[in-house]
mmCIF file of C-alpha atoms in Angstrom:
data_model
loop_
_atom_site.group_PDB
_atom_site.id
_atom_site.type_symbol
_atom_site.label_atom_id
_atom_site.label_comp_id
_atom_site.label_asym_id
_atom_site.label_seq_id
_atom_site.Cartn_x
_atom_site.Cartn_y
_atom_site.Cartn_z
ATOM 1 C CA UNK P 194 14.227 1.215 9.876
ATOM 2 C CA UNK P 195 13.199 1.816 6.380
ATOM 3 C CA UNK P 196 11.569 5.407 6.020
ATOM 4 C CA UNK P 197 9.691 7.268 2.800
ATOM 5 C CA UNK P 198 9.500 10.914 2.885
ATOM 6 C CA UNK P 199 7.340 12.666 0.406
ATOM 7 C CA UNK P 200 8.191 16.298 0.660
ATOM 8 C CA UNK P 201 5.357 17.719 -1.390
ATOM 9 C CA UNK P 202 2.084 17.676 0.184
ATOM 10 C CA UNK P 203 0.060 19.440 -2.767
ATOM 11 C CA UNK P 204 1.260 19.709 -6.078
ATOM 12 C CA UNK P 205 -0.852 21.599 -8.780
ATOM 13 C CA UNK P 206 -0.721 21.027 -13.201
ATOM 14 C CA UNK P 207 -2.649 22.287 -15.690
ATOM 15 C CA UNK P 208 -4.311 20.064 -18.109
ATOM 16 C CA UNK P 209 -1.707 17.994 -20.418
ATOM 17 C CA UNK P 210 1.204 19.704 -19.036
ATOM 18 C CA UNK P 211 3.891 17.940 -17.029
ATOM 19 C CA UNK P 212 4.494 17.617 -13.345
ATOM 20 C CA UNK P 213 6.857 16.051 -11.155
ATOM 21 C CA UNK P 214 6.536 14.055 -7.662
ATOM 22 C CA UNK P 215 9.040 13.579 -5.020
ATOM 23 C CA UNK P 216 9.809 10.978 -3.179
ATOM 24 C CA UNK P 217 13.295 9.968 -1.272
ATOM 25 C CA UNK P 218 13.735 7.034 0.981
ATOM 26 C CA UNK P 219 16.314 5.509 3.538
ATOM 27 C CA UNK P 220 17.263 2.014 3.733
ATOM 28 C CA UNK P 221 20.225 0.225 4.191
ATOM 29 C CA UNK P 222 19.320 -2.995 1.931
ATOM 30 C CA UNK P 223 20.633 -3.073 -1.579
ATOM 31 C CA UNK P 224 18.193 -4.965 -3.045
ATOM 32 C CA UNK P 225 14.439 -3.767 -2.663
ATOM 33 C CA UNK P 226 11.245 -2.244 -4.835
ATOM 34 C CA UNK P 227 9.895 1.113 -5.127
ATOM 35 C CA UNK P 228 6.500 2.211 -6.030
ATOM 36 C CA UNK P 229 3.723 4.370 -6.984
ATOM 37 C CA UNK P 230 0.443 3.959 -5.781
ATOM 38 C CA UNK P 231 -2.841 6.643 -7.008
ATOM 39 C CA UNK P 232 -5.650 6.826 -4.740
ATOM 40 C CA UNK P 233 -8.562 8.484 -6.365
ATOM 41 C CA UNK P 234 -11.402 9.869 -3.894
ATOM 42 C CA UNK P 235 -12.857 6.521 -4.358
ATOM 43 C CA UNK P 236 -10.457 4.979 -2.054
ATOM 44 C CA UNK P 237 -8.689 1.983 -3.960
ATOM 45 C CA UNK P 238 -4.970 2.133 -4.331
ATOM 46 C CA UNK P 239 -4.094 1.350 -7.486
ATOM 47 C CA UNK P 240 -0.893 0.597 -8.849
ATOM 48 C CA UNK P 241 0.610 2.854 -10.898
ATOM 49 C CA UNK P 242 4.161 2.051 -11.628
ATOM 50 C CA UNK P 243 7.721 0.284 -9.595
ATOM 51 C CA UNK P 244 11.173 0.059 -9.738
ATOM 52 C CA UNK P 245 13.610 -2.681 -9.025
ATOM 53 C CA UNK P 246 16.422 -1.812 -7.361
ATOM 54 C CA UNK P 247 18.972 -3.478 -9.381
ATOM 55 C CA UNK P 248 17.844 -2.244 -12.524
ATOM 56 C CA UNK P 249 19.530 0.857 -13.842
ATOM 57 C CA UNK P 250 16.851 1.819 -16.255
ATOM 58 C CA UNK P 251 13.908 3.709 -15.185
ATOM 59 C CA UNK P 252 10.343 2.211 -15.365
ATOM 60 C CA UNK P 253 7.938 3.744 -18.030
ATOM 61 C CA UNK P 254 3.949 3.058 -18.407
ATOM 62 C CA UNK P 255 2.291 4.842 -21.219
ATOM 63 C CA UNK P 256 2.273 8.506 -19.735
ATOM 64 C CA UNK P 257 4.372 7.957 -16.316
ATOM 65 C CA UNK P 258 7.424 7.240 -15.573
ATOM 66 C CA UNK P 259 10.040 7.592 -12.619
ATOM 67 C CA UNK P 260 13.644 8.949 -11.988
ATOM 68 C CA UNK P 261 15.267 6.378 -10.103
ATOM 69 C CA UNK P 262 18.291 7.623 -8.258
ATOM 70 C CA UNK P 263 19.936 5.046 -6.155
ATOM 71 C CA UNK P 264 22.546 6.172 -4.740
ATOM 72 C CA UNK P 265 20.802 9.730 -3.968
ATOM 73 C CA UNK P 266 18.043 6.977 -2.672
ATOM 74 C CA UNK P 267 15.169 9.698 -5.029
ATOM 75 C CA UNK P 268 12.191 7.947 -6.810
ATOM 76 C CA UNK P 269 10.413 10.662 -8.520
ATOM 77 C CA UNK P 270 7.524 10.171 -10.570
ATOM 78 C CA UNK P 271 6.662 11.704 -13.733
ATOM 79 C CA UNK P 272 3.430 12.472 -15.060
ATOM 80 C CA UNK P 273 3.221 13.386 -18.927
ATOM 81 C CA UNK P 274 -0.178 14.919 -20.396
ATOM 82 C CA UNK P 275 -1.878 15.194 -17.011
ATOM 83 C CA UNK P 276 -5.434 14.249 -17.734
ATOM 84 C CA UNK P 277 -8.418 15.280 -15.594
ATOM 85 C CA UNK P 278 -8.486 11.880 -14.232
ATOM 86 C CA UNK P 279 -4.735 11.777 -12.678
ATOM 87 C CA UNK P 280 -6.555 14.200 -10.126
ATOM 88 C CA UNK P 281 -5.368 11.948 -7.124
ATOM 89 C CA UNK P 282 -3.742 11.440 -3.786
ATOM 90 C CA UNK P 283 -0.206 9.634 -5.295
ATOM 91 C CA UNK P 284 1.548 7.980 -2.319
ATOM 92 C CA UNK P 285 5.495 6.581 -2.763
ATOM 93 C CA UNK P 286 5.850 2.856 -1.133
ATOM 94 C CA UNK P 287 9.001 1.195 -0.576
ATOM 95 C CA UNK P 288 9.063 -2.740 -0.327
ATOM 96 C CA UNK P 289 10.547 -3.957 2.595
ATOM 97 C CA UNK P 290 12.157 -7.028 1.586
ATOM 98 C CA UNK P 291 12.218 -9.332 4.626
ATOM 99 C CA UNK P 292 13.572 -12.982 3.799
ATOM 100 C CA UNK P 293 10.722 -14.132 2.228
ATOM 101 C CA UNK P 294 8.353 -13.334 -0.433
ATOM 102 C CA UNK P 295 6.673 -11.135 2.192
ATOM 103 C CA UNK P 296 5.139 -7.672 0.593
ATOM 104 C CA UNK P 297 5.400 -5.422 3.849
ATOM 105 C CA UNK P 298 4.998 -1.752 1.991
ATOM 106 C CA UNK P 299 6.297 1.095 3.730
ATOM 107 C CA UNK P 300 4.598 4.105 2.484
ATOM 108 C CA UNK P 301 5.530 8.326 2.391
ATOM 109 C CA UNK P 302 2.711 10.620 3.499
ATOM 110 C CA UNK P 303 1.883 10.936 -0.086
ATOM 111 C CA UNK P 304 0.851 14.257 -2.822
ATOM 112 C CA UNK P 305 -2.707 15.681 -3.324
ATOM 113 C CA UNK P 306 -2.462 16.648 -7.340
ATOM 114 C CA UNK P 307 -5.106 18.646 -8.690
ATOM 115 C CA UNK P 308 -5.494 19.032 -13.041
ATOM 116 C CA UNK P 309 -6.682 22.149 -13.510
ATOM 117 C CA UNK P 310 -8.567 22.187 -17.044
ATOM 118 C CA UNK L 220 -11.768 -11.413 -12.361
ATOM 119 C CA UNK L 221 -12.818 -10.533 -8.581
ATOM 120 C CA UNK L 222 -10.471 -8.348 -7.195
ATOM 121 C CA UNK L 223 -9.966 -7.798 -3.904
ATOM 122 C CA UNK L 224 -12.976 -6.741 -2.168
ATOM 123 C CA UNK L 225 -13.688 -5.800 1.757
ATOM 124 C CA UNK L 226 -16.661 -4.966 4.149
ATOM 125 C CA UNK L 227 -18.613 -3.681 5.140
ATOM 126 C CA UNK L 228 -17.812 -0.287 3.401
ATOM 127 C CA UNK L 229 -18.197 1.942 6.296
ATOM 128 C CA UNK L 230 -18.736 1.067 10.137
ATOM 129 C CA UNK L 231 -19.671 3.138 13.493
ATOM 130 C CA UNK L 232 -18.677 2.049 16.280
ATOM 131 C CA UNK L 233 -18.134 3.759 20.316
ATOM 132 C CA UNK L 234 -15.488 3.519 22.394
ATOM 133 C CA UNK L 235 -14.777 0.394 24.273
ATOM 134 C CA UNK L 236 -16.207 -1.798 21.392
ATOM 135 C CA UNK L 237 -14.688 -4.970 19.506
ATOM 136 C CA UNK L 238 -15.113 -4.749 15.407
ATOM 137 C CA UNK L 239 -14.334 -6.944 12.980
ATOM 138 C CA UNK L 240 -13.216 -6.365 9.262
ATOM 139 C CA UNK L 241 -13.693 -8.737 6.555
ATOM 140 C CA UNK L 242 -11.443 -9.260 3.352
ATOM 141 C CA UNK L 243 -11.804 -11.239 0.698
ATOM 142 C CA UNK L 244 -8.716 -11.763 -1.662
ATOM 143 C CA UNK L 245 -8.164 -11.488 -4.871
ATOM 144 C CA UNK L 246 -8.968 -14.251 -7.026
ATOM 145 C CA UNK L 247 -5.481 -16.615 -7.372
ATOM 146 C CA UNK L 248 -3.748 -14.861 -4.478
ATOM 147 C CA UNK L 249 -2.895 -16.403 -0.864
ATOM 148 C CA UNK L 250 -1.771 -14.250 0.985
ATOM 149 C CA UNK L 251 -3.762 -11.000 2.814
ATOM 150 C CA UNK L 252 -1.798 -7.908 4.892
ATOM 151 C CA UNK L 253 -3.777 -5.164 6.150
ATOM 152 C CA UNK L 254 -3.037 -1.438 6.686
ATOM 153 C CA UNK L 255 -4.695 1.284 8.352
ATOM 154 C CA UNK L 256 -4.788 4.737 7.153
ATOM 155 C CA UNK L 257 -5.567 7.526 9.107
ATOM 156 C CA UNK L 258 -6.951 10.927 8.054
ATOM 157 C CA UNK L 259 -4.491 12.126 5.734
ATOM 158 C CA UNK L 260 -1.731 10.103 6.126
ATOM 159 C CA UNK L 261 -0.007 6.803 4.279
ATOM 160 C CA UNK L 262 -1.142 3.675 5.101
ATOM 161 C CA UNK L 263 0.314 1.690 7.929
ATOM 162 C CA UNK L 264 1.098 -1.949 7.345
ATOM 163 C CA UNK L 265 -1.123 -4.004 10.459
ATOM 164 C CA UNK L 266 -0.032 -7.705 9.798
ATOM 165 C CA UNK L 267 0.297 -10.148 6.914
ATOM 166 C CA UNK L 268 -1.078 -13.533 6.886
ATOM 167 C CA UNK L 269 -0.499 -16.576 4.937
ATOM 168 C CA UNK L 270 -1.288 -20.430 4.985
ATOM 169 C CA UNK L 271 -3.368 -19.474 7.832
ATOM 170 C CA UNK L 272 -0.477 -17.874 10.100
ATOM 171 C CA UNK L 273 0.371 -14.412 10.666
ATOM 172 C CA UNK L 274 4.050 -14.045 9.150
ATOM 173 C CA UNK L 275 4.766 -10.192 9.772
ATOM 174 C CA UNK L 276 3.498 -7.355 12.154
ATOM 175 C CA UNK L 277 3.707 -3.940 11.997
ATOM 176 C CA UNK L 278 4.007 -1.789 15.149
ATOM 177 C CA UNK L 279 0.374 -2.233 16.314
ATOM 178 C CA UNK L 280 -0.859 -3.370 19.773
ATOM 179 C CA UNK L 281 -2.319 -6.550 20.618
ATOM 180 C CA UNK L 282 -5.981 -4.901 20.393
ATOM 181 C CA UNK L 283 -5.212 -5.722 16.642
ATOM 182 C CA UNK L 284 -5.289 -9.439 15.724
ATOM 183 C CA UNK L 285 -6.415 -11.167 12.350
ATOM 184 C CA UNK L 286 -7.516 -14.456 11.511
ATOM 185 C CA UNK L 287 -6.993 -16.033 7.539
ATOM 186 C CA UNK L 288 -9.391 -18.958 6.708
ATOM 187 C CA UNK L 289 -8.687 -21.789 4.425
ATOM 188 C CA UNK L 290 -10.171 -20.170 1.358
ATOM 189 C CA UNK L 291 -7.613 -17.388 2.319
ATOM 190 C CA UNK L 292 -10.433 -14.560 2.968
ATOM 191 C CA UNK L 293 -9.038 -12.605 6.422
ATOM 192 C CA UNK L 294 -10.362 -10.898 9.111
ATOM 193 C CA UNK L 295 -9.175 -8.124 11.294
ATOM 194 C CA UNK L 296 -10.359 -7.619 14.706
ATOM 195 C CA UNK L 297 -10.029 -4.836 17.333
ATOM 196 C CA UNK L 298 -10.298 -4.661 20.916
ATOM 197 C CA UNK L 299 -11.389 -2.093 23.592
ATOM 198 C CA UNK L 300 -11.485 0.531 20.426
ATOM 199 C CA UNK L 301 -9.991 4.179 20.905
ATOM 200 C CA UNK L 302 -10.502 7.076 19.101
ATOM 201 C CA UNK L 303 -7.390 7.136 17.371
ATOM 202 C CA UNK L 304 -8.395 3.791 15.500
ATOM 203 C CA UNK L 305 -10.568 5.822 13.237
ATOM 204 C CA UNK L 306 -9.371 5.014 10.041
ATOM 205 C CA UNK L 307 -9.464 3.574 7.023
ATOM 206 C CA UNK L 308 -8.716 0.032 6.919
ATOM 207 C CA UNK L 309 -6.936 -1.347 3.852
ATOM 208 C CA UNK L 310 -6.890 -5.325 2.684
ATOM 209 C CA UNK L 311 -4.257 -5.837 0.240
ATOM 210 C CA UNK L 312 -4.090 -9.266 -1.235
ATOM 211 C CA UNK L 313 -0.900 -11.119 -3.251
ATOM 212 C CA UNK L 314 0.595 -14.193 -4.643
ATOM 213 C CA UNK L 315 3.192 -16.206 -2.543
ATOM 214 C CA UNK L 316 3.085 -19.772 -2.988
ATOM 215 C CA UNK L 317 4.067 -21.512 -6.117
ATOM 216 C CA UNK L 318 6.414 -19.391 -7.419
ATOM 217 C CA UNK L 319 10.442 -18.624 -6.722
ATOM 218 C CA UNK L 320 10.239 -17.116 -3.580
ATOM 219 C CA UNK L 321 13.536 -14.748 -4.874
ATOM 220 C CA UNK L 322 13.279 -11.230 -4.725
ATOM 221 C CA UNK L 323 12.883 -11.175 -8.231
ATOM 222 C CA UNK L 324 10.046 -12.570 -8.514
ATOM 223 C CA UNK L 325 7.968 -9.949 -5.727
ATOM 224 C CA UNK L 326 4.295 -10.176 -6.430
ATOM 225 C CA UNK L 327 2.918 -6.647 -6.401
ATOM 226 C CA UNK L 328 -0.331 -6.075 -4.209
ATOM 227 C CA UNK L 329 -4.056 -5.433 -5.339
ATOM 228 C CA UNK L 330 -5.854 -2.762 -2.798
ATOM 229 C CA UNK L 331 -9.452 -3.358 -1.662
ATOM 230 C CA UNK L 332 -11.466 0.049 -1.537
ATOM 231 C CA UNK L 333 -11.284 -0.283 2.510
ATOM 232 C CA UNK L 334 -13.512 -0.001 5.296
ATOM 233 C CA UNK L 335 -13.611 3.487 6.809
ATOM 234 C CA UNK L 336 -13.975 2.823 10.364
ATOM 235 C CA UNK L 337 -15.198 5.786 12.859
ATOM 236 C CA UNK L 338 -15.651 5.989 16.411
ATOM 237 C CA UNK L 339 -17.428 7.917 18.534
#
């Protein structure tokens, strides 16, 4: 069975300085998506960035972007200027790709990361 | 643009009770799965449904079934509830039908803000 293991369960930046998530997974599929998901105190998981397997180049949005080892099975997330309002709970999912356009997420325990001003 | 939203937003209930959970998907989308995440912890994935059916299960007991209408809103419902059901309960809503169901073309899914569900 496909597992995500987040190994970091607080991570503290200050204030437009630069901090890194872990995440590593386990799967034996070759083809499959990765993702991060922020969940503020206000509950809603929003989507933050993913990763598709086959492609070598590592996703980028604005100020995040990932490290997308594939072999080493690592997906770690990269946060740029940290802004009071990345304060979070950032969980890494993994798509379980089951032989249909089914979206079964499989998600690590996730990262508590305070921005301290 | 509705997104996906759920209720009610919080819910008490005591042992032994039935609930039910209501979802409403995002606007476009067909397809609802539902998680529950407990107390510090990732979210589990519950069940998916589409056209109506349930079409994946997570490890969950048979306390947990779901129902998806025609206008593809959902409902989760739980039996005989324990403690350890408190929760929050996720709806996550996504796009299957009418596109190329490849894996290249995986629809991402839009989070609900949950019902937080505790029993007493």
């Amino acid at each position: 069975a496909q597992t995500v293991t987040q190994s970091q369960p607080e991570m503290s930046v200050q204030e437009a300085e630069t901090v890194t998530l872990s995440c590593t997974y386990d799967t034996s599929e070759s083809d499959y998506y990765l993702f991060w998901y922020k969940q503020p105190p206000s509950r809603q998981m929003i989507l933050v960035i993913r990763q598709e397997a086959y492609k070598q180049q590592n996703a980028t949005e604005n100020r995040f972007s990932v490290n997308f080892q594939k072999a080493a099975k690592s997906f770690s997330l990269k946060i740029s200027d940290s802004q009071l309002g990345d304060a979070a709970m950032y969980f890494c999912a993994y798509n379980d790709y089951y032989g249909g356009a089914t979206n079964k997420l499989i998600f690590g325990t996730g990262t508590l990361l305070a921005v301290q001003p | 643009d509705a997104g996906v939203t759920q209720s009610p937003t919080h819910l008490i209930k005591t042992r032994g009770q039935q609930v039910t959970l209501r979802c409403s998907p995002k606007s476009g989308h067909d397809t609802v799965s539902w998680y529950q995440q407990a107390l510090g912890q990732g979210p589990q994935f519950i069940f998916q449904y589409y056209e109506e059916e349930e079409r994946q299960r997570g490890n969950f007991p048979d306390r947990f079934s779901g129902h998806q209408f025609p206008n593809y809103s959902s409902e989760l419902n739980v039996n005989a509830l324990l403690l350890g059901d408190s929760a929050l309960y996720l709806c996550a809503s996504s796009l299957s039908s009418g596109v190329d169901l490849s894996f290249y073309s995986n629809q991402p899914q839009h989070f609900g803000d949950g019902t937080r569900l505790s029993i007493l």
